[in-house]
Coordinates of C-alpha atoms in Angstrom, one line a residue:
Chain G
M1 CA 0.0 0.0 0.0
S2 CA 1.3 3.4 -0.9
T3 CA 1.7 6.1 1.8
P4 CA -1.4 8.1 2.5
K5 CA -1.7 11.5 0.9
K6 CA -1.4 14.5 3.3
I7 CA -3.9 17.3 3.2
L8 CA -3.4 20.7 4.8
I9 CA -6.5 22.5 5.9
A10 CA -5.9 26.2 6.4
E11 CA -9.2 27.2 8.0
D12 CA -9.9 29.2 11.1
D13 CA -13.4 28.0 11.7
P14 CA -13.1 24.9 14.0
G15 CA -16.5 23.5 12.8
I16 CA -15.5 23.4 9.2
S17 CA -12.0 22.1 9.8
E18 CA -13.3 19.3 12.0
L19 CA -15.9 18.4 9.4
I20 CA -13.4 18.2 6.6
E21 CA -10.9 16.3 8.8
T22 CA -13.6 13.7 9.7
V23 CA -14.7 13.2 6.1
L24 CA -11.2 13.1 4.6
E25 CA -9.7 10.8 7.2
E26 CA -12.4 8.4 6.5
Q27 CA -11.3 8.5 2.9
G28 CA -7.8 7.5 4.0
Y29 CA -6.1 10.8 3.9
V30 CA -3.8 12.3 6.6
V31 CA -5.1 15.6 7.6
E32 CA -3.3 18.5 9.2
I33 CA -5.3 21.6 10.4
C34 CA -3.8 25.1 10.5
P35 CA -6.1 27.8 11.9
D36 CA -3.7 30.6 11.1
G37 CA -0.9 31.0 8.5
H38 CA 2.0 29.5 10.4
I39 CA 2.3 26.2 8.5
M40 CA 2.2 28.0 5.2
K41 CA 4.9 30.3 6.3
E42 CA 7.0 27.3 7.2
L43 CA 6.4 25.9 3.7
L44 CA 7.4 29.2 2.1
T45 CA 10.6 29.6 4.1
G46 CA 11.7 26.0 3.5
K47 CA 11.4 25.0 7.2
R48 CA 9.4 21.9 6.2
T49 CA 11.3 18.9 4.9
A50 CA 10.2 16.8 2.1
G51 CA 8.5 14.1 4.1
F52 CA 6.2 16.6 5.8
M53 CA 5.1 18.5 2.7
P54 CA 1.3 18.4 2.1
D55 CA 0.0 16.9 -1.2
L56 CA -3.0 19.3 -1.3
I57 CA -3.9 22.5 0.5
L58 CA -7.5 23.4 1.3
L59 CA -7.2 27.2 1.7
D60 CA -9.8 29.4 3.3
L61 CA -9.7 33.0 2.0
W62 CA -10.4 34.5 5.4
I63 CA -7.8 33.4 7.9
P64 CA -6.9 35.9 10.6
E65 CA -3.9 38.0 9.8
I66 CA -3.4 36.3 6.5
D67 CA -4.4 37.5 3.1
G68 CA -5.6 34.2 1.6
K69 CA -5.3 35.3 -2.0
K70 CA -1.8 36.6 -1.5
M71 CA -0.9 33.4 0.3
A72 CA -2.1 31.3 -2.6
Q73 CA -0.1 33.5 -5.0
L74 CA 3.1 33.1 -2.9
L75 CA 2.7 29.4 -2.6
K76 CA 2.2 29.1 -6.4
S77 CA 5.3 31.2 -7.2
N78 CA 7.6 29.4 -4.7
A79 CA 9.7 26.7 -6.3
A80 CA 9.3 24.3 -3.4
T81 CA 5.5 24.6 -3.1
K82 CA 4.2 25.5 -6.6
H83 CA 3.5 21.8 -7.4
I84 CA 1.0 21.5 -4.5
P85 CA -2.6 21.8 -5.7
I86 CA -4.5 24.5 -3.9
V87 CA -8.3 24.3 -3.5
I88 CA -9.9 27.6 -2.2
I89 CA -12.7 27.4 0.3
S90 CA -14.8 30.4 0.7
A91 CA -18.3 31.8 1.3
Q92 CA -17.5 34.4 -1.3
R93 CA -19.0 34.1 -4.8
N94 CA -17.2 34.4 -8.2
L95 CA -14.6 32.0 -6.9
D96 CA -13.8 30.8 -10.4
T97 CA -12.3 34.3 -11.2
I98 CA -10.4 34.3 -7.9
V99 CA -9.0 30.8 -8.7
K100 CA -7.8 32.0 -12.1
K101 CA -6.3 35.2 -10.6
V102 CA -4.3 33.7 -7.9
G103 CA -3.3 30.6 -9.8
A104 CA -5.1 28.1 -7.5
N105 CA -6.4 24.8 -8.9
G106 CA -10.0 24.6 -7.8
F107 CA -12.6 25.8 -5.3
L108 CA -15.3 24.8 -2.9
A109 CA -18.0 27.4 -2.3
K110 CA -19.7 27.4 1.0
P111 CA -22.1 25.8 1.6
F112 CA -20.8 22.7 0.0
D113 CA -21.9 19.1 0.7
L114 CA -19.8 16.1 1.4
Q115 CA -19.9 14.7 -2.1
E116 CA -18.6 17.9 -3.5
L117 CA -15.8 18.0 -0.9
V118 CA -14.7 14.4 -1.5
G119 CA -15.1 14.7 -5.3
T120 CA -13.0 17.9 -5.5
V121 CA -10.2 16.5 -3.3
N122 CA -10.1 13.2 -5.2
Q123 CA -9.8 15.2 -8.4
Y124 CA -6.4 16.6 -7.4
L125 CA -5.0 13.5 -5.6
Chain J
M1 CA -57.4 99.5 -1.0
S2 CA -58.7 96.4 0.8
N3 CA -58.7 94.6 -2.5
S4 CA -55.0 95.2 -3.0
I5 CA -54.3 93.8 0.5
L6 CA -56.2 90.7 -0.3
D7 CA -54.3 90.3 -3.5
K8 CA -51.0 90.6 -1.5
I9 CA -52.2 88.0 0.9
A10 CA -53.2 85.7 -1.9
L11 CA -49.8 86.1 -3.6
L12 CA -48.0 85.2 -0.3
N13 CA -50.3 82.2 0.1
N14 CA -49.5 81.0 -3.4
I15 CA -45.7 81.4 -2.9
T16 CA -46.0 79.5 0.4
L17 CA -48.0 76.6 -1.2
G18 CA -45.6 76.4 -4.1
S19 CA -42.6 76.2 -1.8
L20 CA -43.9 73.2 0.1
S21 CA -42.7 70.7 -2.6
E22 CA -39.4 72.6 -3.1
T23 CA -36.2 71.3 -1.4
D24 CA -33.6 73.8 -2.7
K25 CA -33.2 76.6 -0.2
I26 CA -32.0 79.2 -2.7
T27 CA -35.1 78.6 -4.9
I28 CA -37.3 79.0 -1.8
I29 CA -35.5 82.2 -0.7
K30 CA -35.6 83.6 -4.2
S31 CA -39.3 83.1 -4.5
F32 CA -40.1 84.7 -1.1
T33 CA -37.8 87.6 -1.7
E34 CA -39.4 88.3 -5.1
A35 CA -42.9 88.0 -3.5
G36 CA -41.7 90.4 -0.8
M37 CA -40.6 93.0 -3.4
K38 CA -44.0 92.8 -5.0
I39 CA -46.1 92.8 -1.8
L40 CA -44.1 95.6 -0.2
E41 CA -43.4 97.5 -3.5
A42 CA -39.6 97.5 -3.0
D43 CA -37.1 98.3 -5.7
F44 CA -34.7 95.5 -4.9
G45 CA -34.0 92.8 -2.4
F46 CA -31.3 90.6 -1.0
V47 CA -30.9 87.9 1.6
W48 CA -28.4 87.4 4.4
Y49 CA -28.5 83.7 5.2
R50 CA -27.2 82.4 8.5
P51 CA -26.3 78.7 8.3
R52 CA -26.8 76.8 11.5
S53 CA -23.3 75.4 11.3
N54 CA -21.3 78.6 11.9
N55 CA -23.8 81.5 12.7
K56 CA -22.0 83.7 10.1
Y57 CA -24.1 85.7 7.6
R58 CA -23.7 84.9 4.0
L59 CA -25.2 86.8 1.1
I60 CA -27.0 84.0 -0.8
Y61 CA -29.4 85.9 -3.0
T62 CA -29.8 89.3 -4.6
S63 CA -32.5 90.6 -7.0
L64 CA -31.4 91.4 -10.6
N65 CA -31.8 95.2 -10.1
L66 CA -29.4 95.3 -7.1
R67 CA -26.5 97.4 -8.3
Y68 CA -24.1 97.2 -5.4
S69 CA -22.8 94.4 -3.3
P70 CA -23.8 94.7 0.3
H71 CA -21.0 94.7 2.8
Y72 CA -20.6 92.0 5.4
P73 CA -22.9 92.8 8.3
R74 CA -21.3 94.7 11.2
R75 CA -21.4 93.5 14.7
K76 CA -24.1 95.9 15.8
G77 CA -25.7 96.5 12.4
T78 CA -29.3 96.0 11.2
N79 CA -29.0 92.3 10.8
Y80 CA -28.0 91.8 14.5
V81 CA -30.7 94.2 15.7
V82 CA -33.4 92.3 13.7
Q83 CA -32.2 88.9 14.7
H84 CA -32.2 89.9 18.3
N85 CA -35.6 91.6 18.3
K86 CA -37.1 88.9 16.1
E87 CA -39.3 91.4 14.3
P88 CA -39.1 93.4 11.1
L89 CA -37.2 96.7 11.1
M90 CA -38.7 99.4 9.0
V91 CA -36.6 102.5 8.3
S92 CA -38.4 105.2 6.3
N93 CA -35.4 107.4 6.1
V94 CA -32.0 105.7 6.4
K95 CA -30.2 109.0 7.1
K96 CA -32.0 109.3 10.4
A97 CA -31.0 105.8 11.5
P98 CA -27.5 105.7 12.9
F99 CA -27.2 101.9 13.0
V100 CA -27.6 101.6 9.2
S101 CA -24.2 101.5 7.7
I102 CA -22.9 104.4 5.6
D103 CA -22.5 102.1 2.7
T104 CA -26.2 101.0 2.8
R105 CA -27.3 104.6 3.2
T106 CA -25.6 105.5 -0.1
Y107 CA -27.7 103.0 -2.1
M108 CA -31.2 103.3 -0.7
K109 CA -33.5 105.8 0.9
S110 CA -35.8 103.4 2.9
L111 CA -35.4 99.8 3.9
I112 CA -37.1 96.9 5.6
V113 CA -35.2 94.1 7.2
I114 CA -37.4 91.0 7.8
P115 CA -36.2 88.1 9.9
I116 CA -36.7 84.8 8.3
A117 CA -37.8 83.2 11.6
Y118 CA -40.6 81.4 13.5
Q119 CA -40.4 80.2 17.0
N120 CA -36.7 79.2 17.5
N121 CA -35.9 78.6 13.9
T122 CA -34.0 81.5 12.4
Y123 CA -32.4 81.5 8.9
G124 CA -31.3 85.1 8.4
N125 CA -32.9 88.2 7.0
I126 CA -34.6 89.4 3.8
V127 CA -33.6 93.0 3.1
L128 CA -35.9 95.1 0.9
G129 CA -34.6 98.4 -0.4
Y130 CA -36.3 101.5 -1.9
N131 CA -34.9 104.2 -4.2
K132 CA -37.3 106.8 -2.8
I133 CA -38.4 107.5 0.7
R134 CA -41.4 105.4 1.7
K135 CA -43.7 105.7 4.6
F136 CA -44.5 102.3 6.1
S137 CA -48.0 101.3 7.3
E138 CA -49.2 98.8 9.9
N139 CA -50.3 96.6 7.0
D140 CA -46.7 96.6 5.7
R141 CA -45.5 95.5 9.1
S142 CA -48.1 92.7 9.3
L143 CA -47.3 91.5 5.8
S144 CA -43.5 91.6 6.6
I145 CA -44.1 89.4 9.6
A146 CA -46.2 87.0 7.6
L147 CA -43.6 86.8 4.8
G148 CA -40.7 86.1 7.3
N149 CA -42.7 83.4 9.1
A150 CA -43.8 81.7 5.9
A151 CA -40.3 81.7 4.4
A152 CA -38.9 80.2 7.6
Q153 CA -41.5 77.5 7.7
A154 CA -40.9 76.6 4.1
L155 CA -37.1 76.4 4.8
T156 CA -37.7 74.2 7.8
I157 CA -39.9 71.8 5.8
S158 CA -37.3 71.6 3.0
R159 CA -34.6 70.9 5.7
L160 CA -36.8 68.1 7.1
H161 CA -37.3 66.7 3.6
L162 CA -33.6 66.5 3.0
Y163 CA -32.9 65.1 6.5
I164 CA -35.5 62.4 6.0
E165 CA -34.2 61.5 2.6
E166 CA -30.6 61.4 3.9
Q167 CA -31.6 59.2 6.9
Y168 CA -33.6 56.9 4.6
Q169 CA -30.7 56.4 2.2
K170 CA -28.4 55.7 5.2
M171 CA -30.8 53.1 6.6
L172 CA -31.1 51.5 3.1
K173 CA -27.3 51.2 2.9
Q174 CA -27.0 49.8 6.4
K175 CA -29.7 47.3 5.8
D176 CA -28.0 46.1 2.6
E177 CA -24.6 45.9 4.4
F178 CA -26.2 44.0 7.2
L179 CA -27.9 41.5 4.9
G180 CA -24.7 41.0 3.0
V181 CA -22.5 40.4 6.0
A182 CA -25.2 38.3 7.8
S183 CA -25.8 36.0 4.8
H184 CA -22.0 35.6 4.3
E185 CA -21.4 34.7 7.9
L186 CA -24.3 32.2 7.8
R187 CA -22.9 30.2 5.0
T188 CA -20.1 28.8 7.2
P189 CA -22.2 27.3 10.0
I190 CA -24.7 26.1 7.4
T191 CA -21.9 24.1 5.7
T192 CA -20.9 22.6 9.1
I193 CA -24.4 21.6 10.1
K194 CA -25.2 20.2 6.7
G195 CA -22.0 18.2 6.6
F196 CA -22.4 16.7 10.0
A197 CA -26.1 16.0 9.4
Q198 CA -25.1 14.1 6.2
L199 CA -22.5 12.1 8.2
L200 CA -25.2 11.3 10.8
Q201 CA -27.5 10.1 8.1
Q202 CA -24.8 8.0 6.5
K203 CA -23.7 6.4 9.8
S204 CA -27.2 5.7 11.0
A205 CA -28.3 4.0 7.8
G206 CA -29.1 0.4 8.5
G207 CA -29.2 1.1 12.2
D208 CA -31.9 2.8 14.3
P209 CA -34.5 3.8 11.6
Q210 CA -35.8 6.7 13.8
L211 CA -32.3 8.1 14.2
N212 CA -31.8 7.9 10.4
Y213 CA -35.2 9.6 9.9
F214 CA -34.3 12.5 12.2
A215 CA -31.0 13.0 10.4
S216 CA -32.7 13.1 7.1
K217 CA -35.1 15.7 8.6
I218 CA -32.2 17.9 9.6
N219 CA -30.8 17.5 6.1
T220 CA -33.9 18.7 4.3
Q221 CA -34.4 21.6 6.7
V222 CA -30.8 22.8 6.5
D223 CA -31.1 22.7 2.7
K224 CA -34.1 25.0 3.0
L225 CA -32.2 27.3 5.3
A226 CA -29.3 27.4 2.9
R227 CA -31.7 28.4 0.1
F228 CA -33.2 31.2 2.1
V229 CA -29.8 32.6 3.0
E230 CA -28.9 32.6 -0.7
E231 CA -32.1 34.4 -1.5
L232 CA -31.5 37.0 1.1
L233 CA -28.0 37.5 -0.2
D234 CA -29.3 37.9 -3.7
V235 CA -31.9 40.5 -2.7
S236 CA -29.3 42.5 -0.8
K237 CA -27.1 42.5 -3.9
I238 CA -30.0 43.5 -6.1
E239 CA -30.9 46.4 -3.8
A240 CA -27.2 47.5 -3.8
G241 CA -27.1 47.1 -7.6
K242 CA -24.3 44.5 -7.2
L243 CA -25.8 41.3 -8.5
P244 CA -22.9 39.9 -10.6
F245 CA -23.5 38.3 -14.0
R246 CA -21.4 36.3 -16.3
R247 CA -21.9 36.3 -20.1
K248 CA -21.9 32.9 -21.7
K249 CA -23.7 31.3 -24.7
I250 CA -26.5 29.2 -23.4
K251 CA -28.7 26.7 -25.2
L252 CA -32.0 27.1 -23.3
H253 CA -33.3 23.7 -24.3
E254 CA -30.3 22.0 -22.8
L255 CA -30.3 24.1 -19.7
L256 CA -34.0 23.2 -19.1
K257 CA -33.4 19.5 -19.8
E258 CA -30.8 19.4 -17.0
I259 CA -33.1 21.1 -14.6
V260 CA -36.0 18.9 -15.4
E261 CA -33.9 15.8 -14.9
D262 CA -32.9 17.0 -11.5
L263 CA -36.4 18.0 -10.5
Q264 CA -38.2 14.9 -11.8
F265 CA -36.3 13.0 -9.1
S266 CA -38.0 15.1 -6.4
T267 CA -41.6 14.2 -7.4
T268 CA -43.4 11.1 -8.5
Q269 CA -46.8 12.9 -8.6
H270 CA -45.8 15.3 -11.4
E271 CA -44.8 14.6 -14.9
I272 CA -42.6 17.4 -16.4
I273 CA -42.8 17.5 -20.2
L274 CA -40.5 19.4 -22.5
N275 CA -42.1 20.5 -25.7
G276 CA -40.6 22.1 -28.8
E277 CA -37.1 23.4 -29.6
I278 CA -35.2 26.6 -29.8
Y279 CA -32.6 27.3 -32.4
G280 CA -29.7 29.6 -31.6
F281 CA -28.8 30.6 -28.1
V282 CA -29.2 33.3 -25.5
V283 CA -26.3 35.1 -23.9
G284 CA -26.2 35.3 -20.2
D285 CA -25.4 33.7 -16.9
P286 CA -26.3 30.0 -17.0
D287 CA -26.4 29.7 -13.2
R288 CA -28.7 32.7 -12.8
L289 CA -31.0 31.6 -15.6
S290 CA -31.1 28.1 -14.1
Q291 CA -32.2 29.8 -10.8
V292 CA -35.1 31.5 -12.7
F293 CA -36.4 28.3 -14.2
M294 CA -35.8 26.3 -11.1
N295 CA -37.9 28.8 -9.2
I296 CA -40.7 28.7 -11.7
L297 CA -40.7 24.9 -11.8
T298 CA -40.6 24.4 -8.1
N299 CA -43.4 26.8 -7.8
A300 CA -45.4 24.8 -10.4
I301 CA -44.8 21.7 -8.4
K302 CA -45.5 23.4 -5.1
Y303 CA -48.8 24.9 -6.2
S304 CA -50.2 21.8 -7.9
P305 CA -50.3 19.7 -4.8
S306 CA -52.5 17.0 -6.3
G307 CA -49.9 16.3 -9.0
G308 CA -50.4 16.2 -12.8
Q309 CA -48.5 17.4 -15.8
I310 CA -46.2 20.4 -16.0
I311 CA -45.6 21.4 -19.6
I312 CA -42.6 23.4 -20.7
R313 CA -42.9 24.8 -24.2
F314 CA -40.3 26.6 -26.4
R315 CA -41.2 29.1 -29.0
Q316 CA -39.3 31.4 -31.2
K317 CA -40.9 34.8 -31.5
G318 CA -38.8 36.8 -34.0
P319 CA -35.6 37.9 -32.3
T320 CA -36.6 36.4 -28.9
A321 CA -36.9 33.0 -27.3
L322 CA -40.1 32.3 -25.4
V323 CA -40.2 29.6 -22.7
S324 CA -43.5 28.9 -21.0
V325 CA -44.1 26.7 -18.0
Q326 CA -47.7 25.5 -17.5
D327 CA -49.1 23.8 -14.5
F328 CA -52.7 22.7 -13.7
G329 CA -52.6 23.5 -10.0
I330 CA -54.5 25.8 -7.7
G331 CA -53.7 29.0 -9.7
I332 CA -53.1 32.5 -8.4
P333 CA -56.1 34.3 -6.9
K334 CA -57.0 37.6 -8.8
R335 CA -56.3 39.7 -5.7
H336 CA -52.7 38.4 -5.5
Q337 CA -51.9 38.6 -9.2
R338 CA -50.5 42.1 -9.1
Q339 CA -48.3 41.5 -6.1
I340 CA -46.5 38.2 -6.8
F341 CA -43.3 39.8 -8.1
N342 CA -43.1 42.0 -5.0
R343 CA -40.4 41.5 -2.5
F344 CA -41.4 39.2 0.5
F345 CA -44.8 38.6 -1.1
Q346 CA -46.2 35.3 0.0
G347 CA -49.6 34.1 -1.2
R348 CA -51.8 33.5 1.8
H349 CA -53.9 30.4 1.1
S350 CA -56.5 28.7 3.3
K351 CA -53.7 26.3 4.2
A352 CA -51.1 29.0 4.8
S353 CA -48.5 26.8 6.3
A354 CA -48.7 24.4 3.4
F355 CA -46.6 26.7 1.2
P356 CA -43.7 28.1 3.1
G357 CA -41.1 30.4 1.7
L358 CA -39.6 33.8 2.0
G359 CA -41.5 35.2 -1.0
L360 CA -38.3 36.3 -2.7
G361 CA -38.0 33.8 -5.6
L362 CA -40.1 35.6 -8.2
Y363 CA -38.7 39.0 -7.2
I364 CA -35.2 37.7 -7.8
S365 CA -36.2 35.9 -11.0
R366 CA -37.7 39.1 -12.5
E367 CA -34.5 41.0 -11.7
I368 CA -32.4 38.3 -13.4
V369 CA -34.6 38.1 -16.5
R370 CA -34.7 41.9 -16.8
R371 CA -30.9 42.1 -16.4
H372 CA -30.8 39.7 -19.4
G373 CA -32.9 42.2 -21.4
G374 CA -35.9 39.9 -21.1
E375 CA -39.3 39.9 -19.4
I376 CA -41.2 37.5 -17.2
W377 CA -45.0 37.4 -16.8
F378 CA -47.8 34.9 -16.2
E379 CA -51.4 34.0 -16.9
S380 CA -53.4 32.3 -14.2
E381 CA -56.9 31.2 -13.3
K382 CA -58.0 29.9 -9.9
D383 CA -58.2 26.1 -9.7
K384 CA -57.2 25.8 -13.3
G385 CA -53.5 26.5 -13.1
T386 CA -50.8 29.0 -14.0
T387 CA -48.5 29.5 -17.0
F388 CA -45.3 31.5 -16.6
Y389 CA -43.6 33.0 -19.6
V390 CA -39.9 34.0 -19.9
E391 CA -38.9 35.9 -22.9
L392 CA -35.2 36.4 -23.7
P393 CA -33.3 38.0 -26.6
R394 CA -32.0 35.3 -28.9
E395 CA -28.7 35.3 -30.7
K396 CA -28.4 33.6 -34.1
M397 CA -26.3 30.4 -34.1
K398 CA -23.1 31.0 -36.2
K399 CA -22.2 28.0 -38.2

């Protein structure tokens, strides 16, 4: 069996992150939750070693003290992280335009249901 | 003599009535000053206005035949005397009145200074000037007082008009902002509740049937809640003029086919039939137009509770595409027909609780259709059913 894929959830709302964690762990993924920007900063500054790199980032646009759009752009322009697919999670609309603008891979618009969540994640892993 | 007094009173009355619908203060002041010149037979007139903000006099109106520019009022000049006494000052011979400035004395022989005031509301003074010496009568005094009072009342009303309008606009804006933020903040907890309810339903399947049933109840209710939140958000965007639209080529027939396939799942009592074909396409936002037809079709299902057919017809009418949705349900009572596109309108039926909703669907649908350059309307007869029509501009298919 191959090693399970790792998913980073950058989301400050504990309800949402717990829901996503529950659902994705059932699907066999390893989930790491980050309610602020610190893990992404570690990724950008090279403090994370290869074995601990996520295979997918679920990124909320509204995280305290972090500009979600800018974070996505930084991750996508960084040599060490640009291969990691980013799926934007937001209650905002016109997410398709935001995805294009920041170079992310996909989006989940709140309120989403579980099939959409699993379907979107599987699409990139 | 008495006739001319009556004429003067009638003129003042007309000016007062005319000013009631006026909101511009200069226009009001101009019309009262001109009326004052006629009523009191003055040669010219001007107005020192005193804004509430800084208490400083400002010359805001002069009649055409005023050939000099009045100097800024002195500390103890006529303006201050009049404002203090709150009654008109009538000077038949300016040379005998030491408090009239030298400058003013050069340009007029007699003058009246009328306070624009009533009760505690003061707005400044109307100054009427004469080229010849004039003796003032008691009638002149009474007419001056009436003129000053009427002008002040008209200005107060206009100020109130502006104030109310300003407050109203402010409230509208706050309401839109509130609705926007609230709906946005509601989407996150709705996602969580919906997700966990789905998990609960999955986990309890095959176990306790009651538990599973409860979970499915939560699911349908949360879906309803989610829809209401979306509707509220749409309305707040419409009101703020910010409902976003995309422009894509849409084949109406295919759009409707997808919606019908989805909807047919939700009902076994109704048979939804697609009839006809439309060539070419319309340009617009597919999600928004889906929303319109979804709304019309769910209404058709909702308001034909005993089931039956729902027929969708396509027709080409010159440069437009016409889609009609006919149901054979309870129909819309005559007394409601004019209101159903209004915001928050909900038809009240004998079984009121049988048809819940926010009453926003058709309001939003009409906004969407109109933004696409189209129109939406209906025909309905009680107990026979309703047909909704959506007409949209059609683009020719390029080969």
